[in-house]
Short mmCIF file of C-alpha atoms in Angstrom, two decimals:
data_model
loop_
_atom_site.label_atom_id
_atom_site.label_comp_id
_atom_site.label_asym_id
_atom_site.label_seq_id
_atom_site.Cartn_x
_atom_site.Cartn_y
_atom_site.Cartn_z
CA MET A 4 226.23 -16.72 52.19
CA ASN A 5 223.41 -13.75 51.81
CA ARG A 6 220.83 -16.24 52.55
CA GLU A 7 218.44 -14.70 49.92
CA ALA A 8 220.78 -15.75 47.36
CA LEU A 9 220.97 -19.17 48.33
CA LYS A 10 216.73 -19.54 48.17
CA GLY A 11 216.99 -18.51 44.95
CA HIS A 12 219.09 -21.86 44.07
CA LEU A 13 217.48 -24.14 46.73
CA ASP A 14 215.39 -26.27 44.16
CA LEU A 15 218.13 -27.51 42.66
CA LEU A 16 220.38 -27.93 45.70
CA ILE A 17 217.90 -30.07 47.11
CA LEU A 18 216.97 -32.14 43.67
CA SER A 19 221.09 -32.25 43.47
CA VAL A 20 221.21 -33.36 47.18
CA LEU A 21 218.95 -35.93 46.57
CA ALA A 22 219.80 -37.46 43.28
CA ASP A 23 222.36 -39.93 45.34
CA GLY A 24 220.03 -41.47 47.37
CA PRO A 25 217.14 -40.87 49.69
CA LEU A 26 217.61 -38.27 52.66
CA HIS A 27 214.89 -37.22 55.19
CA GLY A 28 214.66 -33.40 56.37
CA TYR A 29 217.54 -32.84 58.70
CA ALA A 30 220.28 -35.10 56.18
CA VAL A 31 219.03 -33.36 53.46
CA ILE A 32 220.20 -29.66 55.12
CA ASP A 33 223.42 -31.60 56.75
CA GLU A 34 224.74 -32.85 53.33
CA LEU A 35 224.20 -29.31 51.78
CA ARG A 36 225.93 -27.59 54.98
CA THR A 37 228.72 -30.29 54.16
CA ARG A 38 228.65 -30.12 50.79
CA SER A 39 229.03 -26.37 50.57
CA GLY A 40 232.35 -26.61 53.19
CA GLU A 41 229.84 -24.83 55.93
CA VAL A 42 229.29 -22.07 53.30
CA PHE A 43 225.62 -22.99 53.05
CA ASP A 44 223.46 -21.37 56.77
CA LEU A 45 220.15 -21.36 56.05
CA ALA A 46 216.98 -21.59 58.55
CA GLU A 47 216.78 -25.13 58.10
CA GLY A 48 213.05 -25.35 58.35
CA THR A 49 212.24 -23.13 55.29
CA VAL A 50 213.99 -26.91 53.56
CA TYR A 51 211.11 -27.90 53.99
CA PRO A 52 208.72 -26.32 52.06
CA VAL A 53 210.79 -26.76 49.48
CA LEU A 54 210.90 -30.08 49.80
CA HIS A 55 207.34 -30.56 49.39
CA ARG A 56 206.38 -28.08 47.18
CA LEU A 57 208.93 -29.85 45.15
CA GLU A 58 207.01 -33.04 46.12
CA VAL A 59 203.40 -32.03 45.49
CA ALA A 60 205.25 -31.31 41.93
CA GLY A 61 206.48 -34.79 41.40
CA HIS A 62 209.68 -34.20 41.13
CA LEU A 63 210.24 -35.75 45.01
CA SER A 64 208.44 -38.55 46.22
CA SER A 65 208.59 -39.49 50.23
CA GLU A 66 208.20 -42.38 52.23
CA TRP A 67 207.52 -42.78 56.14
CA GLY A 68 209.20 -44.95 58.39
CA GLU A 69 210.37 -45.01 62.26
CA VAL A 70 213.59 -44.62 63.71
CA GLY A 71 214.44 -44.75 67.37
CA GLY A 72 210.29 -44.11 67.81
CA ARG A 73 209.88 -41.20 65.98
CA ARG A 74 207.90 -40.89 62.94
CA ARG A 75 210.54 -39.77 59.97
CA ARG A 76 209.51 -39.53 56.33
CA SER A 77 213.13 -39.74 53.72
CA TYR A 78 212.23 -38.48 49.91
CA ARG A 79 213.65 -39.37 46.86
CA LEU A 80 214.12 -37.84 43.49
CA THR A 81 211.17 -39.51 40.85
CA ARG A 82 211.91 -39.46 37.08
CA ALA A 83 210.32 -36.31 36.77
CA GLY A 84 212.59 -35.30 39.13
CA SER A 85 215.86 -36.31 37.06
CA ALA A 86 214.41 -34.70 34.38
CA ARG A 87 214.48 -31.43 36.38
CA LEU A 88 217.54 -31.30 38.20
CA GLU A 89 219.42 -32.44 34.32
CA GLN A 90 217.68 -29.26 33.63
CA GLN A 91 218.36 -27.04 35.75
CA ARG A 92 221.18 -28.36 36.11
CA ALA A 93 222.79 -27.42 32.71
CA SER A 94 220.50 -23.85 33.55
CA TRP A 95 223.25 -22.99 35.99
CA GLN A 96 225.89 -24.20 34.24
CA LEU A 97 224.97 -21.56 31.26
CA PHE A 98 224.06 -19.16 33.34
CA SER A 99 227.51 -19.61 35.48
CA ALA A 100 229.60 -20.00 32.34
CA SER A 101 228.21 -16.78 30.90
CA VAL A 102 228.76 -14.88 34.04
CA ASN A 103 232.01 -15.66 34.88
CA THR A 104 233.10 -15.11 31.12
CA VAL A 105 231.46 -11.27 32.14
CA LEU A 106 233.67 -11.42 34.80
CA ARG A 107 237.03 -12.05 32.86
CA ARG A 108 236.22 -9.43 29.75
CA LYS A 109 239.20 -7.00 29.57
CA PRO A 110 238.50 -3.67 29.09
CA TRP A 111 239.14 -2.68 25.33
CA PRO A 112 241.59 -2.30 24.71
CA SER A 113 243.39 -5.27 26.35
CA THR A 114 247.03 -4.74 26.99
CA PRO A 115 248.90 -8.11 26.99
CA MET B 21 201.59 -42.57 65.25
CA ALA B 22 201.90 -40.22 67.41
CA GLU B 23 199.13 -38.49 69.90
CA TYR B 24 198.32 -34.94 68.24
CA PRO B 25 199.40 -32.33 68.18
CA LEU B 26 202.64 -34.60 69.60
CA ASN B 27 203.57 -37.20 71.65
CA LEU B 28 206.76 -35.14 73.54
CA THR B 29 206.74 -34.68 77.88
CA ASN B 30 207.63 -31.83 79.08
CA ALA B 31 210.50 -32.82 80.59
CA GLU B 32 211.53 -34.65 77.36
CA TYR B 33 211.89 -31.74 74.97
CA PRO B 34 210.08 -28.24 76.66
CA LEU B 35 211.04 -25.85 74.24
CA ILE B 36 210.47 -28.18 70.96
CA ARG B 37 206.97 -29.15 72.33
CA ARG B 38 206.49 -25.76 72.95
CA TYR B 39 207.86 -25.10 69.40
CA LEU B 40 205.77 -27.36 68.08
CA LEU B 41 202.28 -25.72 69.71
CA ALA B 42 203.24 -22.92 68.80
CA VAL B 43 203.98 -23.90 64.47
CA ASP B 44 199.86 -26.25 65.41
CA PRO B 45 197.54 -23.37 64.53
CA VAL B 46 198.97 -22.34 61.80
CA ILE B 47 198.77 -25.80 59.88
CA ARG B 48 195.78 -27.64 62.19
CA HIS B 49 193.05 -27.24 59.35
CA ARG B 50 195.41 -29.27 57.42
CA THR B 51 195.34 -33.00 56.57
CA ASP B 52 198.49 -33.34 56.76
CA ALA B 53 198.75 -31.47 60.38
CA GLN B 54 199.82 -34.84 62.19
CA ASP B 55 202.50 -35.74 59.80
CA LEU B 56 203.63 -31.79 59.56
CA LEU B 57 204.48 -32.08 63.04
CA ASP B 58 205.93 -35.31 63.49
CA GLU B 59 208.25 -33.56 60.72
CA LEU B 60 209.42 -30.75 62.17
CA ALA B 61 210.14 -33.09 65.50
CA ASP B 62 211.62 -35.53 63.62
CA HIS B 63 214.35 -33.22 62.69
CA LEU B 64 214.03 -30.91 65.53
CA ILE B 65 214.67 -34.00 68.09
CA GLU B 66 217.88 -35.33 66.05
CA ALA B 67 219.23 -31.77 65.80
CA VAL B 68 219.02 -32.01 69.75
CA GLU B 69 220.74 -35.22 70.15
CA ARG B 70 223.22 -34.39 67.54
CA LEU B 71 224.30 -31.36 70.43
CA ARG B 72 224.12 -33.65 72.82
CA ALA B 73 226.40 -36.03 71.71
CA SER B 74 229.23 -33.73 71.24
CA GLY B 75 228.50 -32.57 74.97
CA VAL B 76 225.90 -29.71 74.58
CA ASP B 77 223.58 -29.68 78.01
CA SER B 78 219.93 -30.28 77.21
CA ASP B 79 218.44 -26.69 77.53
CA SER B 80 220.64 -25.38 75.07
CA ALA B 81 220.63 -28.18 72.37
CA GLU B 82 217.32 -27.44 72.24
CA ARG B 83 217.91 -23.55 72.44
CA ARG B 84 220.42 -24.06 69.42
CA SER B 85 218.27 -26.19 67.44
CA LEU B 86 215.22 -23.55 67.44
CA SER B 87 217.63 -20.67 66.45
CA ARG B 88 218.85 -22.93 63.49
CA PHE B 89 215.72 -23.85 62.34
CA GLY B 90 213.86 -20.57 61.99
CA ASP B 91 210.80 -18.44 63.82
CA PRO B 92 207.84 -20.21 64.06
CA ASP B 93 205.46 -17.86 62.67
CA LEU B 94 207.18 -17.60 59.43
CA ILE B 95 208.40 -21.39 59.01
CA ALA B 96 205.06 -21.92 60.05
CA SER B 97 203.29 -20.10 57.20
CA LEU B 98 205.80 -20.51 54.90
CA ILE B 99 205.20 -24.39 54.80
CA ASN B 100 201.32 -23.38 54.46
CA SER B 101 201.91 -22.21 51.86
CA VAL B 102 202.30 -25.15 50.25
CA PRO B 103 198.99 -27.21 49.71
CA ALA B 104 199.22 -30.15 51.07
CA LYS B 105 199.26 -33.88 49.11
CA GLY B 106 198.59 -37.11 49.21
CA HIS B 107 201.28 -39.62 50.55
CA ALA B 108 202.14 -41.95 48.35
CA MET B 109 201.47 -45.16 49.37
CA HIS B 110 203.84 -47.53 48.26
CA THR B 111 202.28 -50.60 47.42
CA ILE B 112 203.05 -52.78 44.80
CA PHE B 113 200.03 -51.72 42.86
CA SER B 114 201.58 -47.41 43.11
CA ARG B 115 205.12 -48.81 42.09
CA GLU B 116 203.74 -51.46 39.58
CA ALA B 117 200.46 -49.01 38.10
CA SER B 118 202.66 -47.52 35.09
CA PHE B 119 202.85 -50.93 33.90
CA PHE B 120 199.44 -51.96 34.64
CA ALA B 121 198.25 -48.30 32.65
CA PHE B 122 200.48 -50.13 29.51
CA VAL B 123 198.92 -53.23 29.39
CA ALA B 124 195.64 -52.10 29.53
CA ALA B 125 195.96 -49.96 26.13
CA VAL B 126 197.23 -52.83 24.67
CA LEU B 127 193.62 -54.27 25.62
CA TRP B 128 191.51 -51.89 25.22
CA THR B 129 193.11 -51.76 21.70
CA ALA B 130 193.34 -55.07 21.02
CA ALA B 131 189.61 -55.29 22.15
CA ALA B 132 188.64 -52.92 19.88
CA VAL B 133 189.75 -54.25 17.37
CA SER B 134 188.00 -57.81 18.27
CA LEU B 135 185.01 -55.82 19.00
CA PRO B 136 183.68 -55.52 15.09
CA PHE B 137 184.36 -59.07 14.62
CA ALA B 138 181.89 -60.43 17.63
CA GLN B 139 178.59 -58.91 15.94
CA ASP B 140 178.20 -59.96 13.00
CA ASN B 141 177.53 -56.66 11.13
CA LEU B 142 174.45 -57.93 8.86
CA ILE B 143 172.41 -59.92 11.66
CA ALA B 144 173.22 -57.92 14.53
CA SER B 145 173.82 -61.41 16.13
CA TRP B 146 177.26 -62.45 19.15
CA THR B 147 179.16 -64.53 17.40
CA GLN B 148 180.54 -66.92 19.98
CA GLY B 149 183.98 -67.27 19.12
CA ALA B 150 184.54 -63.75 18.78
CA TYR B 151 182.25 -63.49 21.76
CA VAL B 152 184.37 -64.59 24.42
CA THR B 153 187.24 -63.07 22.40
CA ALA B 154 185.46 -59.78 23.48
CA ILE B 155 184.64 -60.94 25.90
CA VAL B 156 187.83 -61.63 27.22
CA LEU B 157 190.13 -59.01 26.31
CA ILE B 158 187.60 -56.18 27.76
CA SER B 159 187.42 -58.19 31.04
CA ALA B 160 191.49 -58.43 31.33
CA ALA B 161 191.18 -54.64 30.35
CA ILE B 162 188.87 -53.29 32.61
CA ALA B 163 190.71 -55.82 35.21
CA ALA B 164 194.47 -54.13 34.05
CA SER B 165 192.31 -50.51 34.49
CA GLY B 166 191.04 -51.06 38.09
CA ILE B 167 194.57 -51.61 39.00
CA VAL B 168 195.72 -48.90 37.70
CA LEU B 169 192.62 -46.74 39.41
CA LEU B 170 192.59 -47.64 42.51
CA SER B 171 196.22 -46.94 42.34
CA LEU B 172 195.58 -43.63 41.69
CA ASN B 173 193.25 -43.52 44.45
CA VAL B 174 195.67 -44.61 46.95
CA GLN B 175 198.52 -41.87 45.75
CA VAL B 176 196.05 -39.43 46.00
CA THR B 177 194.74 -39.68 49.21
CA GLY B 178 197.57 -41.69 51.06
CA ALA B 179 195.66 -44.50 52.11
CA PHE B 180 192.63 -47.12 51.14
CA ASP B 181 190.19 -45.39 52.19
CA ALA B 182 186.09 -45.01 52.25
CA VAL B 183 186.03 -43.56 48.24
CA ALA B 184 188.59 -46.07 47.30
CA GLY B 185 186.70 -48.39 48.50
CA ILE B 186 183.60 -47.67 46.70
CA VAL B 187 185.62 -47.33 43.53
CA ALA B 188 186.56 -50.65 43.97
CA THR B 189 183.71 -52.56 44.53
CA LEU B 190 182.80 -50.27 40.96
CA LEU B 191 185.32 -52.13 39.18
CA VAL B 192 184.64 -55.77 40.83
CA LEU B 193 180.79 -54.70 39.36
CA ALA B 194 182.54 -53.95 35.90
CA LEU B 195 184.53 -56.42 35.38
CA LEU B 196 182.30 -59.49 35.89
CA ALA B 197 179.03 -57.58 34.07
CA ALA B 198 181.24 -57.71 31.19
CA PHE B 199 182.90 -61.17 32.02
CA LEU B 200 178.48 -62.10 32.58
CA PHE B 201 176.46 -59.93 30.82
CA GLY B 202 179.11 -57.60 28.11
CA TRP B 203 176.44 -57.46 25.41
CA PHE B 204 175.02 -55.40 27.89
CA LEU B 205 176.43 -52.57 27.29
CA PHE B 206 175.11 -50.13 29.99
CA GLY B 207 175.95 -52.52 32.63
CA TRP B 208 180.03 -52.24 32.20
CA LEU B 209 181.02 -49.47 30.81
CA GLY B 210 178.32 -47.14 32.34
CA LEU B 211 180.31 -48.89 35.96
CA LEU B 212 183.54 -48.12 34.31
CA ILE B 213 182.78 -44.31 33.38
CA ALA B 214 181.71 -44.13 37.31
CA ALA B 215 184.82 -45.46 38.40
CA THR B 216 186.57 -43.90 36.34
CA ALA B 217 185.43 -39.84 36.86
CA VAL B 218 185.32 -40.52 40.70
CA THR B 219 189.26 -41.26 40.76
CA MET B 220 189.90 -38.75 38.25
CA SER B 221 187.95 -36.22 39.96
CA ARG B 222 189.68 -36.85 43.08
CA ALA B 223 193.17 -36.77 41.11
CA ARG B 224 193.01 -33.45 38.77
CA ALA B 225 194.74 -31.91 41.48
CA SER B 226 197.25 -33.85 42.15
CA ALA B 227 200.96 -34.15 39.79
CA VAL B 228 199.53 -37.77 38.25
CA GLY B 229 196.10 -36.13 37.12
CA VAL B 230 196.81 -33.21 36.57
CA GLY B 231 196.12 -32.04 32.97
CA ALA B 232 196.17 -34.34 29.91
CA PRO B 233 195.18 -37.67 31.69
CA THR B 234 192.69 -35.56 33.87
CA VAL B 235 190.46 -33.93 30.52
CA LEU B 236 190.38 -37.28 29.00
CA LEU B 237 189.79 -39.52 31.02
CA GLY B 238 188.18 -37.52 33.74
CA TYR B 239 186.50 -35.31 30.95
CA VAL B 240 186.02 -35.77 27.17
CA TRP B 241 185.80 -40.31 27.69
CA PRO B 242 183.25 -39.69 30.17
CA THR B 243 181.24 -37.74 28.06
CA PHE B 244 181.77 -39.10 24.92
CA THR B 245 181.22 -42.32 25.74
CA LEU B 246 177.59 -41.61 28.43
CA LEU B 247 176.45 -40.28 24.36
CA VAL B 248 177.15 -43.12 22.48
CA LEU B 249 175.50 -44.79 25.29
CA VAL B 250 172.10 -42.94 24.49
CA ALA B 251 172.97 -43.14 21.07
CA ALA B 252 172.88 -46.87 21.21
CA ILE B 253 169.21 -46.82 22.59
CA PHE B 254 168.17 -44.85 19.35
CA VAL B 255 170.04 -47.38 17.13
CA THR B 256 169.20 -50.62 18.51
CA GLY B 257 166.21 -50.01 20.19
CA PRO B 258 163.18 -52.28 20.65
CA THR B 259 162.75 -52.91 17.22
CA PRO B 260 166.56 -52.30 15.93
CA LEU B 261 166.23 -51.73 12.09
CA LEU B 262 169.38 -55.38 11.85
CA GLY B 263 171.79 -54.76 9.21
CA SER B 264 170.81 -51.09 9.15
CA PRO B 265 174.18 -48.44 8.04
CA ALA B 266 173.33 -46.94 11.91
CA ILE B 267 173.67 -49.65 13.07
CA VAL B 268 177.10 -50.65 11.31
CA VAL B 269 178.79 -47.59 12.23
CA PHE B 270 177.81 -48.21 16.00
CA ASP B 271 179.38 -51.46 16.09
CA VAL B 272 182.37 -50.59 14.07
CA VAL B 273 182.48 -47.12 14.92
CA ALA B 274 181.74 -45.68 17.64
CA LEU B 275 182.32 -48.54 20.24
CA PRO B 276 185.78 -49.21 18.89
CA LEU B 277 186.14 -45.48 19.91
CA VAL B 278 185.24 -45.22 22.95
CA LEU B 279 187.56 -48.99 24.07
CA LEU B 280 190.57 -46.47 21.92
CA GLY B 281 190.30 -43.62 23.86
CA TYR B 282 190.11 -45.49 27.02
CA ALA B 283 193.26 -46.99 25.56
CA ALA B 284 194.32 -43.72 25.00
CA GLY B 285 193.57 -42.32 28.31
CA ASN B 286 195.84 -45.37 30.19
CA VAL B 287 198.85 -44.42 27.67
CA LEU B 288 198.83 -40.78 29.48
CA LEU B 289 198.19 -42.07 32.86
CA GLY B 290 200.59 -45.02 32.23
CA GLN B 291 203.54 -41.91 30.72
CA ARG B 292 202.57 -40.35 33.43
CA MET B 293 203.24 -42.40 36.23
CA ARG B 294 206.29 -43.60 34.70
CA ALA B 295 207.78 -40.37 35.67
CA LEU B 296 207.09 -39.86 38.70
CA THR B 297 207.80 -43.11 39.91
CA PRO B 298 210.69 -43.08 42.00
CA HIS B 299 213.97 -44.80 41.03
CA ALA B 300 214.52 -47.54 42.54
CA PRO B 301 217.17 -47.82 45.54
CA ALA B 302 221.14 -48.11 44.79
CA PRO B 303 223.01 -50.92 44.73
CA ASP B 304 224.95 -49.11 48.10
CA ASP B 305 221.22 -48.31 49.57
CA ALA B 306 220.45 -51.77 50.00
CA GLY B 307 221.78 -52.69 53.13
CA ARG B 308 220.79 -49.49 55.15
CA GLY B 309 217.26 -48.63 53.66
CA PRO B 310 215.48 -45.86 52.86
CA PHE B 311 216.45 -43.82 56.00
CA ILE B 312 219.82 -42.66 56.20
CA THR B 313 220.18 -41.68 60.01
CA ALA B 314 223.86 -41.12 60.61
#
């Protein structure tokens, strides 16, 4: 999939992935790739600015832990993030349904 | 914490180390530079280890992982475009801060209601029972608000730093001053103003403090309260005119307004903190903790 097209929807996708529970950055990308059937394949490092921006905005919070001797930061949705996710999801569904309607529309006068 | 920039030996992950050293100059000035490097290192090492586990040799695994991660200059500049934020230190204070903010708001409101009854406006002297009630309510309200302010300091900076220590000292002194010398408004109110102003000046750029909470608690309330205290000098000066309309207005309107203003500020803070509080872990997270490693 076109990476530029994907970037515009990263906020929604990341919030959606984190709605199921806390994840660290690698797991977020892994989940995105798996859920999309390997279609969403972006430069992995570009996910971190999005995660950090969502955290600064208060939509995510993060915690540090240690795994295998390494420090690991995991992110989880805040209440504000959940509200943002629902808002963006509704907006996307409306947009998506509208685009589909336009694409399915037959030229007038339509033939049976 | 790993040694800065990262405690990786060349023998372990030489290409990852080189990558991080390329990112380092761009983010070095940030207060969270070490956190960023640790986060990127964790990601890259996990990617390498997964490839290794699937049979890819170490060198190829590192090259493929770095290729997938993106150009270091681009990634560093993208990461640098997001301002550093104090990562939340989830102490029990920060988790329960919104609850304490609402408790504080109730206590300040009760104190505001009780305060006019604590003073007999005709003779301007404290009456024992009502005085004790008001002082206990004010002291409890300072304690609850103190927890909120300290938690805010910790959330904004990610640590209980020296400034948080100063704020804590101011709050303890305010609590003692209110309990022991509640009649001396300049004491406990002055200390509370200082603790609140310092905290809100730190929080104004954060998600918790930005907007209404900072405007009210950081600017409007301290200014109004200082004006009231200055007015108090003229109203209750060395030779106060007991029972005068000015004293009645001061006791029944101005002082309660100060306390109600602080209650409103706590409500705004509580609402913001509640909105930013992480969800509790889902039941199926209980066994595996917050970190998913697989």
